[in-house]
Amino acid sequence: MGFLSKLRGILILIALLIGGPTMLVAGWNESKNSKALADHGVVTDALVTEVTWSTKRGRDRNFHAKVTFVTPDKRTVNDDVSVPDELGKQLRDAPDDKPTTVSVRYLPEDPSTVALADHKDESTFLYGIGAVMLLAGIGMLVYRLRKPAQEAAAA
């Protein structure tokens, strides 16, 4: 086993052992925010000021819209919300001379917690990915720690 493949294995192990718990925490935050938004979030129209996206293999995806709105207590909120690809393409292709708005939901106690009004809770997906990554990392770690002991016993 060469140096580069050992290094690659160690880097993958580190990524799994750090990425798994990170995804679990992201899932927890998503769950907490989604529940709060559904419970007592305020729906308003927000002006779309910019649309960003990434292109991978010729497909436009990962659309985000920079939005701005004013709360009832006259605070101006500028934030970034993730939008579905179809809506993102519509917003991107909209004429510049006509202001475009989207319906968003925000928390009155923390207006920077913003999502589209019809936002779906993605926490289950994040929990699943985090658990798989963490379990794979632990499995790799156990295998790597036991392998030298098994080789020594066989010798």
Coordinates of C-alpha atoms in Angstrom, one line a residue:
M1 CA 0.0 0.0 0.0
G2 CA 1.6 3.2 -1.1
F3 CA 1.9 6.5 0.7
L4 CA -0.6 8.3 -1.3
S5 CA -3.3 5.6 -0.9
K6 CA -2.7 5.6 2.9
L7 CA -2.9 9.4 2.9
R8 CA -6.1 9.3 0.9
G9 CA -7.6 6.7 3.4
I10 CA -6.7 8.9 6.3
L11 CA -8.2 12.0 4.7
I12 CA -11.4 10.1 3.9
L13 CA -11.5 8.9 7.5
I14 CA -11.1 12.4 8.9
A15 CA -13.7 13.8 6.5
L16 CA -16.2 11.1 7.6
L17 CA -15.5 11.5 11.3
I18 CA -15.8 15.3 11.1
G19 CA -18.5 15.5 8.4
G20 CA -20.9 13.1 10.0
P21 CA -21.3 15.1 13.3
T22 CA -21.4 18.3 11.3
M23 CA -24.3 17.0 9.2
L24 CA -26.1 15.8 12.4
V25 CA -25.7 19.3 13.9
A26 CA -26.9 20.9 10.6
G27 CA -30.0 18.5 10.7
W28 CA -30.7 19.6 14.3
N29 CA -30.5 23.3 13.3
E30 CA -32.7 22.7 10.3
S31 CA -35.3 20.8 12.4
K32 CA -35.3 23.6 15.1
N33 CA -35.6 26.4 12.6
S34 CA -38.3 24.6 10.5
K35 CA -40.4 23.9 13.6
A36 CA -40.1 27.5 14.8
L37 CA -41.0 28.9 11.3
A38 CA -44.0 26.6 11.0
D39 CA -45.1 27.4 14.5
H40 CA -44.9 31.1 14.6
G41 CA -43.1 32.4 11.5
V42 CA -44.5 35.4 9.7
V43 CA -45.1 35.3 6.0
T44 CA -44.3 38.3 3.9
D45 CA -43.3 39.2 0.3
A46 CA -39.6 39.8 -0.2
L47 CA -38.0 41.6 -3.1
V48 CA -35.4 39.5 -5.0
T49 CA -32.3 41.5 -5.5
E50 CA -29.9 38.9 -6.9
V51 CA -30.0 35.2 -8.0
T52 CA -26.9 33.0 -7.8
W53 CA -26.4 29.4 -8.9
S54 CA -23.7 26.9 -9.8
T55 CA -23.3 24.9 -13.0
K56 CA -22.2 21.3 -12.9
R57 CA -22.0 19.1 -15.9
G58 CA -24.0 21.6 -18.0
R59 CA -26.8 21.8 -15.5
D60 CA -27.7 24.9 -13.5
R61 CA -28.4 24.1 -9.8
N62 CA -28.1 25.2 -6.2
F63 CA -30.0 28.4 -6.8
H64 CA -30.0 31.1 -4.0
A65 CA -31.9 34.3 -4.0
K66 CA -30.8 37.4 -2.1
V67 CA -34.0 38.9 -0.8
T68 CA -34.9 42.0 1.1
F69 CA -38.0 42.9 3.1
V70 CA -39.1 45.2 5.9
T71 CA -40.5 43.9 9.2
P72 CA -43.5 45.5 10.9
D73 CA -41.1 47.2 13.3
K74 CA -39.3 48.9 10.3
R75 CA -36.2 46.7 10.3
T76 CA -34.8 46.0 6.8
V77 CA -33.7 42.4 6.4
N78 CA -31.3 41.4 3.6
D79 CA -30.8 37.6 3.5
D80 CA -30.1 34.7 1.2
V81 CA -32.6 31.9 0.8
S82 CA -32.2 28.6 -1.1
V83 CA -34.8 28.2 -3.9
P84 CA -35.8 25.1 -5.9
D85 CA -34.1 24.9 -9.3
E86 CA -37.3 25.6 -11.3
L87 CA -38.1 28.8 -9.3
G88 CA -34.4 29.8 -9.4
K89 CA -34.5 29.6 -13.2
Q90 CA -37.7 31.7 -13.4
L91 CA -36.2 34.3 -11.1
R92 CA -32.9 34.4 -13.0
D93 CA -34.7 34.7 -16.4
A94 CA -37.2 37.4 -15.2
P95 CA -36.8 40.8 -16.9
D96 CA -34.7 43.3 -15.0
D97 CA -37.1 46.2 -15.4
K98 CA -39.8 44.4 -13.4
P99 CA -39.2 43.8 -9.6
T100 CA -39.6 40.2 -8.7
T101 CA -40.9 39.0 -5.3
V102 CA -41.1 35.7 -3.5
S103 CA -43.1 34.8 -0.4
V104 CA -40.9 34.1 2.6
R105 CA -41.4 33.2 6.2
Y106 CA -39.2 34.6 9.0
L107 CA -39.0 34.5 12.7
P108 CA -40.2 37.7 14.4
E109 CA -37.6 37.3 17.2
D110 CA -34.8 36.7 14.7
P111 CA -35.7 38.0 11.2
S112 CA -32.4 36.7 9.8
T113 CA -33.9 33.2 10.1
V114 CA -35.7 33.2 6.7
A115 CA -36.9 30.5 4.3
L116 CA -39.4 30.3 1.5
A117 CA -42.9 30.3 2.8
D118 CA -43.5 26.8 1.5
H119 CA -40.1 25.5 2.8
K120 CA -40.0 21.7 3.5
D121 CA -38.1 20.4 6.6
E122 CA -34.9 18.7 5.3
S123 CA -33.7 17.6 8.7
T124 CA -34.4 13.9 8.1
F125 CA -32.2 13.8 5.1
L126 CA -29.4 15.6 6.9
Y127 CA -29.7 13.3 9.9
G128 CA -29.5 10.3 7.6
I129 CA -26.5 11.5 5.7
G130 CA -24.8 12.4 9.0
A131 CA -25.5 9.0 10.6
V132 CA -24.2 7.1 7.5
M133 CA -21.0 9.2 7.4
L134 CA -20.4 8.8 11.1
L135 CA -21.0 5.1 11.1
A136 CA -18.8 4.6 8.0
G137 CA -16.0 6.7 9.7
I138 CA -16.3 4.6 12.9
G139 CA -16.2 1.4 10.9
M140 CA -13.1 2.5 9.0
L141 CA -11.4 3.6 12.2
V142 CA -12.1 0.2 13.9
Y143 CA -10.9 -1.7 10.8
R144 CA -7.7 0.4 10.7
L145 CA -7.0 -0.1 14.4
R146 CA -7.7 -3.9 14.3
K147 CA -5.8 -4.6 11.1
P148 CA -2.3 -4.3 12.6
A149 CA -3.3 -6.5 15.6
Q150 CA -4.6 -9.2 13.2
E151 CA -1.4 -9.0 11.1
A152 CA 0.7 -9.3 14.2
A153 CA -1.3 -12.3 15.4
A154 CA -1.0 -14.0 12.0
A155 CA 2.8 -13.6 12.0

